Short mmCIF file of C-alpha atoms and ligand atoms in Angstrom, two decimals:
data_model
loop_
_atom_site.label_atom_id
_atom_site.label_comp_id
_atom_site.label_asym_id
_atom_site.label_seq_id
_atom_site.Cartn_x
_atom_site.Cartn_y
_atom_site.Cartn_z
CA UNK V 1 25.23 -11.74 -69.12
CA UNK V 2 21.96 -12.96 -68.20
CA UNK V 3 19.75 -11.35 -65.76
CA UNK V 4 17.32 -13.31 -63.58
CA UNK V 5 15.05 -11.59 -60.64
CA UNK V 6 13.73 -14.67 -59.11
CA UNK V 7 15.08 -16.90 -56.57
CA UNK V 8 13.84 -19.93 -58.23
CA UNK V 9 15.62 -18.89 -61.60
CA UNK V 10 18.81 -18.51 -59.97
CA UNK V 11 18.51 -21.66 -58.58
CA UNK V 12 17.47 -23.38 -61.33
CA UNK V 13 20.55 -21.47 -63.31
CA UNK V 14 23.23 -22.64 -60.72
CA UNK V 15 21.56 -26.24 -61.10
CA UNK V 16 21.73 -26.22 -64.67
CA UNK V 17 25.41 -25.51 -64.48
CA UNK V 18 26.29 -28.08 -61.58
CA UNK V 19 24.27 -30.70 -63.20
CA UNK V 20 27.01 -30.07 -66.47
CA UNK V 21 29.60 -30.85 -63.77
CA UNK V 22 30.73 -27.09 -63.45
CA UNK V 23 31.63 -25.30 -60.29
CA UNK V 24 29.64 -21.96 -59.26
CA UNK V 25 30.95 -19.11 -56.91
CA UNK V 26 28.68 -16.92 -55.67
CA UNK V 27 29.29 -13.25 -55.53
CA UNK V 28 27.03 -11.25 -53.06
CA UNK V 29 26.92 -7.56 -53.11
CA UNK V 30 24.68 -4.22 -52.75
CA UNK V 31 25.89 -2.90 -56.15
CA UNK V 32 27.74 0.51 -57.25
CA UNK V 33 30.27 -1.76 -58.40
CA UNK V 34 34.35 -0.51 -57.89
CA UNK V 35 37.05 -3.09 -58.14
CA UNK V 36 37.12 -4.84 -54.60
CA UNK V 37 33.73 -6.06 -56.07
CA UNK V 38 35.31 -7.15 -59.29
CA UNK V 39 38.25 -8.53 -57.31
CA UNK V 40 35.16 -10.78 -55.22
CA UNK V 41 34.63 -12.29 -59.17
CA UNK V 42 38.39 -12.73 -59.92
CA UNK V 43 38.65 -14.92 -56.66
CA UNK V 44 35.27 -16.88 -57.20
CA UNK V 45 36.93 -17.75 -60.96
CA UNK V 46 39.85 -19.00 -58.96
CA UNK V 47 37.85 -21.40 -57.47
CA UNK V 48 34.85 -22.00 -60.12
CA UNK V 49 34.19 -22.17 -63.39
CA UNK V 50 30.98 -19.36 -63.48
CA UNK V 51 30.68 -16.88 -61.44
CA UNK V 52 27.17 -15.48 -60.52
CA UNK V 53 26.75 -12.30 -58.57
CA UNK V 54 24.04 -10.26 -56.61
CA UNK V 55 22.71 -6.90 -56.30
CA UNK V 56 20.49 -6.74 -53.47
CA UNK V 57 20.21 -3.50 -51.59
CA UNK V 58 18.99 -4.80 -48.38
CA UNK V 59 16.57 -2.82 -46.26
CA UNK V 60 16.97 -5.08 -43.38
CA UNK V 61 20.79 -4.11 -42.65
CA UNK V 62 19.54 -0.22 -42.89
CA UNK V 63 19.32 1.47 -39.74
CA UNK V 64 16.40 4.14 -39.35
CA UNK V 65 18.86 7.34 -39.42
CA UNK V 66 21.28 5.40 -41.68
CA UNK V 67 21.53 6.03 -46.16
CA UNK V 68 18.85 3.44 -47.28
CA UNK V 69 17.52 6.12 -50.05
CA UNK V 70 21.13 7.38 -51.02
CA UNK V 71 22.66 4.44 -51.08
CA UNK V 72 24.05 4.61 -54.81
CA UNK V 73 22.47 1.99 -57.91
CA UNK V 74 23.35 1.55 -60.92
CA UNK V 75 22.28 -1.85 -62.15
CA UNK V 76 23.12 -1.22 -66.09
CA UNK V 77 26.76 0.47 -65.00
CA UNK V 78 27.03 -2.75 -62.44
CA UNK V 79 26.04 -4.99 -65.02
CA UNK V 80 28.78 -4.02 -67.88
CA UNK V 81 31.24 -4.25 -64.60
CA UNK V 82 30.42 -7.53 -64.10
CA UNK V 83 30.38 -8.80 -67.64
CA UNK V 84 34.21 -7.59 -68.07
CA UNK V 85 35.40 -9.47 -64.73
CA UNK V 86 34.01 -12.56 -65.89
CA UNK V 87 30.50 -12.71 -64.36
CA UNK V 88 27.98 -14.92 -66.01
CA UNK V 89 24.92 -14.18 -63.81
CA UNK V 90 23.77 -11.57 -62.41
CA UNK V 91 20.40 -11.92 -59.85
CA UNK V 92 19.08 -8.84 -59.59
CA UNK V 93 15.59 -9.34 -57.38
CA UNK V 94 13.37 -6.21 -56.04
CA UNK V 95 12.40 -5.89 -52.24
CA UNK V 96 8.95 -7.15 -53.13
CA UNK V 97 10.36 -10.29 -54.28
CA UNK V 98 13.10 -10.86 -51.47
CA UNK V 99 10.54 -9.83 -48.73
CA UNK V 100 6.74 -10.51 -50.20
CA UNK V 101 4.05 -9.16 -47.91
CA UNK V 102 3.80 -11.40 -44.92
CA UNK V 103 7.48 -12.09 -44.75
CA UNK V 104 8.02 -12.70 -41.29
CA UNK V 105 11.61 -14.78 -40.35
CA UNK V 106 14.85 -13.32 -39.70
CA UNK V 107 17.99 -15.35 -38.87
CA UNK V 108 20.54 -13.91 -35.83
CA UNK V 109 23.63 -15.14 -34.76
CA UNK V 110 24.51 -15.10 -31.29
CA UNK V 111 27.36 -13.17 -30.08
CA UNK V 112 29.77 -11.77 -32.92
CA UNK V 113 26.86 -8.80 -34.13
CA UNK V 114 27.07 -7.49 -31.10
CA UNK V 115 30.63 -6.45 -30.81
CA UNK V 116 32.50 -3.76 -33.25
CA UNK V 117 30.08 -2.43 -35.84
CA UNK V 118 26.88 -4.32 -33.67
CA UNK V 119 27.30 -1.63 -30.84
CA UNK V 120 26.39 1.20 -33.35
CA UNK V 121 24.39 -0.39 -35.66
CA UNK V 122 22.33 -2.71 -33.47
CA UNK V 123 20.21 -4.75 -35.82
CA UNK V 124 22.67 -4.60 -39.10
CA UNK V 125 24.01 -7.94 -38.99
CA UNK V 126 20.73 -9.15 -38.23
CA UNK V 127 19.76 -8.31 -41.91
CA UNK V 128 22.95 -9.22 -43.16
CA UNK V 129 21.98 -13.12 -41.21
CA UNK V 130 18.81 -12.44 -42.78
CA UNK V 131 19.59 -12.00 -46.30
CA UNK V 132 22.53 -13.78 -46.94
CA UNK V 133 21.12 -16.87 -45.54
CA UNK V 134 18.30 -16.66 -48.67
CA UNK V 135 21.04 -15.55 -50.87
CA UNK V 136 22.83 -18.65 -49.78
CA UNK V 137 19.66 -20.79 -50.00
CA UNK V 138 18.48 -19.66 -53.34
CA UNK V 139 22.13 -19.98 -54.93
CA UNK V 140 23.56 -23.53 -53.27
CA UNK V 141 26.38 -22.20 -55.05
CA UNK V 142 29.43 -24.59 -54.43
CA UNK V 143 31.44 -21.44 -52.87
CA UNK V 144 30.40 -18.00 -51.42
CA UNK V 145 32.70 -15.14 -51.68
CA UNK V 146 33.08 -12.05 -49.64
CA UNK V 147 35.34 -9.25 -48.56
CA UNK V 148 37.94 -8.67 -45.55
CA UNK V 149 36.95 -4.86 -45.76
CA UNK V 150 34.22 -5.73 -44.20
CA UNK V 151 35.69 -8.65 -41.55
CA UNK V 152 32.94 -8.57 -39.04
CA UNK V 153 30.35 -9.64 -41.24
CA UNK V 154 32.58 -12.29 -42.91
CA UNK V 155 33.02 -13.70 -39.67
CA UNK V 156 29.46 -13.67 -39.08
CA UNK V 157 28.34 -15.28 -42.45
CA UNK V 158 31.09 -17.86 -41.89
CA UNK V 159 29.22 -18.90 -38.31
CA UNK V 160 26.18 -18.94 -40.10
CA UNK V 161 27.13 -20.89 -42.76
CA UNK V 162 28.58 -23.70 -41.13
CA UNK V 163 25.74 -23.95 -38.50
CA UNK V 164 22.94 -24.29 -40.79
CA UNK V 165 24.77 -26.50 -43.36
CA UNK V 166 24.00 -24.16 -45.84
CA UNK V 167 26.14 -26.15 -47.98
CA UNK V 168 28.37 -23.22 -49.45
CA UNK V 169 31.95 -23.16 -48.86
CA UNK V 170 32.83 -19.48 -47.25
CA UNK V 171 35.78 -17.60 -49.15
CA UNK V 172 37.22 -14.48 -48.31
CA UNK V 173 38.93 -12.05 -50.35
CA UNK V 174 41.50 -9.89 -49.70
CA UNK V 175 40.90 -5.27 -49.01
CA UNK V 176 41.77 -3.83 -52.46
CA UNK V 177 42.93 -0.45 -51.69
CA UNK V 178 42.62 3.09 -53.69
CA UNK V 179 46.36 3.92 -54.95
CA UNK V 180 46.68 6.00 -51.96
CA UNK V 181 45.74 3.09 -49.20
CA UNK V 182 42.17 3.56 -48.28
CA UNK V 183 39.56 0.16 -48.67
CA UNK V 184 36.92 0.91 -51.51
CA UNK V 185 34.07 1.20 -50.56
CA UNK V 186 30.64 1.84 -52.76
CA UNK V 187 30.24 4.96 -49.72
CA UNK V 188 33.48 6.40 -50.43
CA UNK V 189 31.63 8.33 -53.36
CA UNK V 190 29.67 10.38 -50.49
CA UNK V 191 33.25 11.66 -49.28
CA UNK V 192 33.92 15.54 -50.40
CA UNK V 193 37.54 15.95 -51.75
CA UNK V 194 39.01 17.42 -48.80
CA UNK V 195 37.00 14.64 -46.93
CA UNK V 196 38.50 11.89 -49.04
CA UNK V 197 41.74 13.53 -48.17
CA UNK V 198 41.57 13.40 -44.50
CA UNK V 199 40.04 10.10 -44.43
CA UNK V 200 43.40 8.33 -45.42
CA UNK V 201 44.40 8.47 -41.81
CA UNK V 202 42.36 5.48 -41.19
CA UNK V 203 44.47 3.06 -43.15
CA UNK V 204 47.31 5.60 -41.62
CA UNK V 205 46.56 5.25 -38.52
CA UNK V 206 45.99 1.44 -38.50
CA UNK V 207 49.40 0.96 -40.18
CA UNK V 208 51.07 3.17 -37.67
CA UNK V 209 49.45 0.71 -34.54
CA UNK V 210 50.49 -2.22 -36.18
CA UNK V 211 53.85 -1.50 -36.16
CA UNK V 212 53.22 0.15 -33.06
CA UNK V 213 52.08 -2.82 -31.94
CA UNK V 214 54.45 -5.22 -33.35
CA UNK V 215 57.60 -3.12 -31.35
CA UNK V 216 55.49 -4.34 -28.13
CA UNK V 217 54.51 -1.41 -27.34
CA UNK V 218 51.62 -1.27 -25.17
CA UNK V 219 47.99 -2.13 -26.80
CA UNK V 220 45.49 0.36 -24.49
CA UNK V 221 48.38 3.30 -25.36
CA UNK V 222 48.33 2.10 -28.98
CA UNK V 223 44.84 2.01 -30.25
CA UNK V 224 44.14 5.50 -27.76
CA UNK V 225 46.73 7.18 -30.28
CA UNK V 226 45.20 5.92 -32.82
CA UNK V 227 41.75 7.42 -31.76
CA UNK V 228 43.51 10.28 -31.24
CA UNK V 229 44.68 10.61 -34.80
CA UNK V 230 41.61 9.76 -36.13
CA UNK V 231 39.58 12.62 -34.46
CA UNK V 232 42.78 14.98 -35.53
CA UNK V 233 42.25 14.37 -38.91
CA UNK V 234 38.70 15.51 -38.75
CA UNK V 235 36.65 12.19 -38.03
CA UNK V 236 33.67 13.28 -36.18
CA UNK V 237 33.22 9.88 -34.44
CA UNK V 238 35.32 7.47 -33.99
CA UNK V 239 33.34 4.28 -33.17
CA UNK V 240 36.22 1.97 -32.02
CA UNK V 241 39.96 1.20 -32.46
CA UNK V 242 40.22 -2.26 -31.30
CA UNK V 243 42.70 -5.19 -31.17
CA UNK V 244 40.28 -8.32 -31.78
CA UNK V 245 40.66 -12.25 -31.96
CA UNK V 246 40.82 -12.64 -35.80
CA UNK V 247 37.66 -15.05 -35.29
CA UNK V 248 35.82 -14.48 -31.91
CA UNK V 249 36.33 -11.21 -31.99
CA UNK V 250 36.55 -10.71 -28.76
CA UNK V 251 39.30 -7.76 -27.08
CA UNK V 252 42.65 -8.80 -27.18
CA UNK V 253 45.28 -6.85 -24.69
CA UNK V 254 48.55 -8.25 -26.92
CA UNK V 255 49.04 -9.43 -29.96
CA UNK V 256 48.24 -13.07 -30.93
CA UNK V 257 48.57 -14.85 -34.33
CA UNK V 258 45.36 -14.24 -36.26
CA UNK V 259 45.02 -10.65 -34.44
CA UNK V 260 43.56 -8.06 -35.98
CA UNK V 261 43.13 -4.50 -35.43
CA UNK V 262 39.82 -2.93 -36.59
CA UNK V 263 38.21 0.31 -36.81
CA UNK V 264 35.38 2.09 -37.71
CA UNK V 265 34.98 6.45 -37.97
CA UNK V 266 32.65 8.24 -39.28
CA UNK V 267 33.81 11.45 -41.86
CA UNK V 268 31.15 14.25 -42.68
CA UNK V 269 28.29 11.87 -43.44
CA UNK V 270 30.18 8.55 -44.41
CA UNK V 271 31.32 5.66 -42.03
CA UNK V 272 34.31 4.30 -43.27
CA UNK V 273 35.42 0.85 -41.59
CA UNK V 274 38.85 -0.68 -42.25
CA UNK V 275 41.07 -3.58 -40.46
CA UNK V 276 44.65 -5.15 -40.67
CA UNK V 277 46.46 -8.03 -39.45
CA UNK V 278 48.69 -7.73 -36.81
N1 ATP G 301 37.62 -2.77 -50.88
C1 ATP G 301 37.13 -4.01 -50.83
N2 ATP G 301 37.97 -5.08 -50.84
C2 ATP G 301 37.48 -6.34 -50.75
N3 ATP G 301 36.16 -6.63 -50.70
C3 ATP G 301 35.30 -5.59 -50.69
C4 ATP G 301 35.73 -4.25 -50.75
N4 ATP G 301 34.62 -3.44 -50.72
C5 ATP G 301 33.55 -4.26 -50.65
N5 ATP G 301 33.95 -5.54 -50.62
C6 ATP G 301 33.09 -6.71 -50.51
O1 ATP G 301 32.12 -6.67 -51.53
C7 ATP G 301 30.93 -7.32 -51.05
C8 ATP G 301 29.78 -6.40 -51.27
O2 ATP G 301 29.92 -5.28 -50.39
P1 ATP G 301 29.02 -3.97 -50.60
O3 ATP G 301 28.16 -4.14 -51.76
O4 ATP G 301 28.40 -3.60 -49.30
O5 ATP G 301 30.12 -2.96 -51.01
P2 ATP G 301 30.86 -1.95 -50.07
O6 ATP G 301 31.88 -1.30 -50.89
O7 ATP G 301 31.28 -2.66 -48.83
O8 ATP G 301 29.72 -0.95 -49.74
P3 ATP G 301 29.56 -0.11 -48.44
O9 ATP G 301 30.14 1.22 -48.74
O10 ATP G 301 28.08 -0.11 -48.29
O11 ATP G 301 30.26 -0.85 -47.33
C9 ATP G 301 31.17 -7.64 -49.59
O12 ATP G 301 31.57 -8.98 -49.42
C10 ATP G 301 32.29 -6.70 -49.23
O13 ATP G 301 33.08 -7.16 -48.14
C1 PAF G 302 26.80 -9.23 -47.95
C2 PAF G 302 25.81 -8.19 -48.42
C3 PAF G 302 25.71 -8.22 -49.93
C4 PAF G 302 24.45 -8.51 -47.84
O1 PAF G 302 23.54 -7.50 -48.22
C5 PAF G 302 26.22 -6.79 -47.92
O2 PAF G 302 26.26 -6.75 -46.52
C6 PAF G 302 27.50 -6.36 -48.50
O3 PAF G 302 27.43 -5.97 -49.66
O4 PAF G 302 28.54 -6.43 -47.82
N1 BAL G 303 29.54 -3.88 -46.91
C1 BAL G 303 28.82 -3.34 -45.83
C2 BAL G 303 27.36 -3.28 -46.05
C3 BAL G 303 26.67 -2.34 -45.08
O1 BAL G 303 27.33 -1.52 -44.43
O2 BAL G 303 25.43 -2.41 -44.97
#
């Protein structure tokens, strides 16, 4: 698998391919590769013919307090990853190159960063906007693909996609789940044991409101027992337990097709975020 560390290489790769009448999916991640990455590859195969994928550990979504340093890389163990789902690209650029001294421009969208995740991590999904949009830019990939674990911010890059004609067809991918039911996610390697343990009553407690939910049984009484379950099995902040639009996001007091319910804890030093379908 080729590496390239410039945005006009992987341009002029994607080009090269297109121009041969191939279709190219675009994978975008922040490395420490697990198999809902891999999974992101299997899906952009289903609707290309070469896959390409990122490793970009942003700065810009970092908060101050948050695990910039820590956050785990691995670029040669990502790389063999890659090559065995199917990946035939791999852009790999450093900071200096996404953000070159005098770098100045950020992109925002209005209105979904500030609900859910936004309230606790004001600023994140402004350097999502920010760096997916040059992702976007630099790939013109015929297709984009990225996770439901992470539903907020596929919303978001789905706004921002379609109002800047960036040209890239949005696809998202299903949660792929440990054997035991919780999302992957690169963090879950900061878990302890008995942390990793008590953190499968977030997918517990999600499943339990959604049937909850689905009895009729009211939402407010729902999603507080859920909190409540949450903080019981050690969470030591639970950030929300909502009921949300599937696509404004906004707080929903019953079910409605294309509901979901979403939460977001944090356990010992890790947030963990997960969401279901009503
Ligand atoms: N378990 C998963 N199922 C489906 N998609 C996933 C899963 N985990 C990550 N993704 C997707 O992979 C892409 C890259 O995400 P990222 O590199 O941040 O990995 P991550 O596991 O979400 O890491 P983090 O722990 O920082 O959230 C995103 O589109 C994200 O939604
Ligand atoms: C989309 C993304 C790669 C942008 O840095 C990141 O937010 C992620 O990995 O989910
Ligand atoms: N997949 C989520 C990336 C982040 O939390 O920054």
């Amino acid at each position: 698998m080729a590496i390239v560390r410039t945005p006009a290489a992987l341009t002029a790769a994607v080009a090269a391919w297109q121009r041969d009448g191939l279709r190219v999916a675009f994978v975008p991640t922040m490395g420490a590769l697990h198999a809902g990455h891999l999974a992101l590859v299997t899906e952009g195969l289903r609707h290309a013919d070469r896959v390409v994928a990122s490793i970009f550990v942003n700065p810009k979504q970092f908060g101050p307090a948050e695990d910039l340093d820590r956050y785990p890389r691995d670029e040669a163990g990502d790389a063999a990853k890659l090559v065995g789902a199917g990946c035939t690209l791999l852009y790999a650029p450093s900071v200096e190159t996404m953000y070159p001294p005098g770098f100045a421009s950020f992109v925002r969208v209005a209105g979904l960063p500030d609900l859910l995740c936004g309230r606790v991590r004001p600023g994140h999904f402004d350097g999502v906007a920010t760096v997916v949009s040059k992702l976007l830019a630099a790939a013109r990939a015929d297709v984009a693909v990225f996770g439901e674990k992470d539903w907020q911010q596929l919303a978001i890059i789905r706004r921002m996609a379609a109002d800047l004609d960036l040209g890239t067809q949005i696809i998202g991918a299903g949660i792929v789940r440990d054997s035991d039911g919780l999302a992957l996610s690169s963090r879950n390697l900061y878990l302890t044991p008995d942390e990793r343990q008590r953190a499968l009553a977030l997918p517990r407690a999600l499943a339990t409101a959604q049937a909850t939910l689905r009895t009729g049984e009211p939402v407010a009484a729902t999603l507080a027992a859920a909190s409540t379950a949450l903080a019981a099995a050690g969470f030591a902040r639970v950030d929300y337990v909502e009921l949300v639009d599937g696509e404004t996001l906004g707080a929903l007091d019953a079910p409605v097709p294309g509901a979901r319910i979403m939460a977001a804890a944090v356990m010992g030093t890790t947030r963990l975020i997960d969401n279901l379908a009503i």
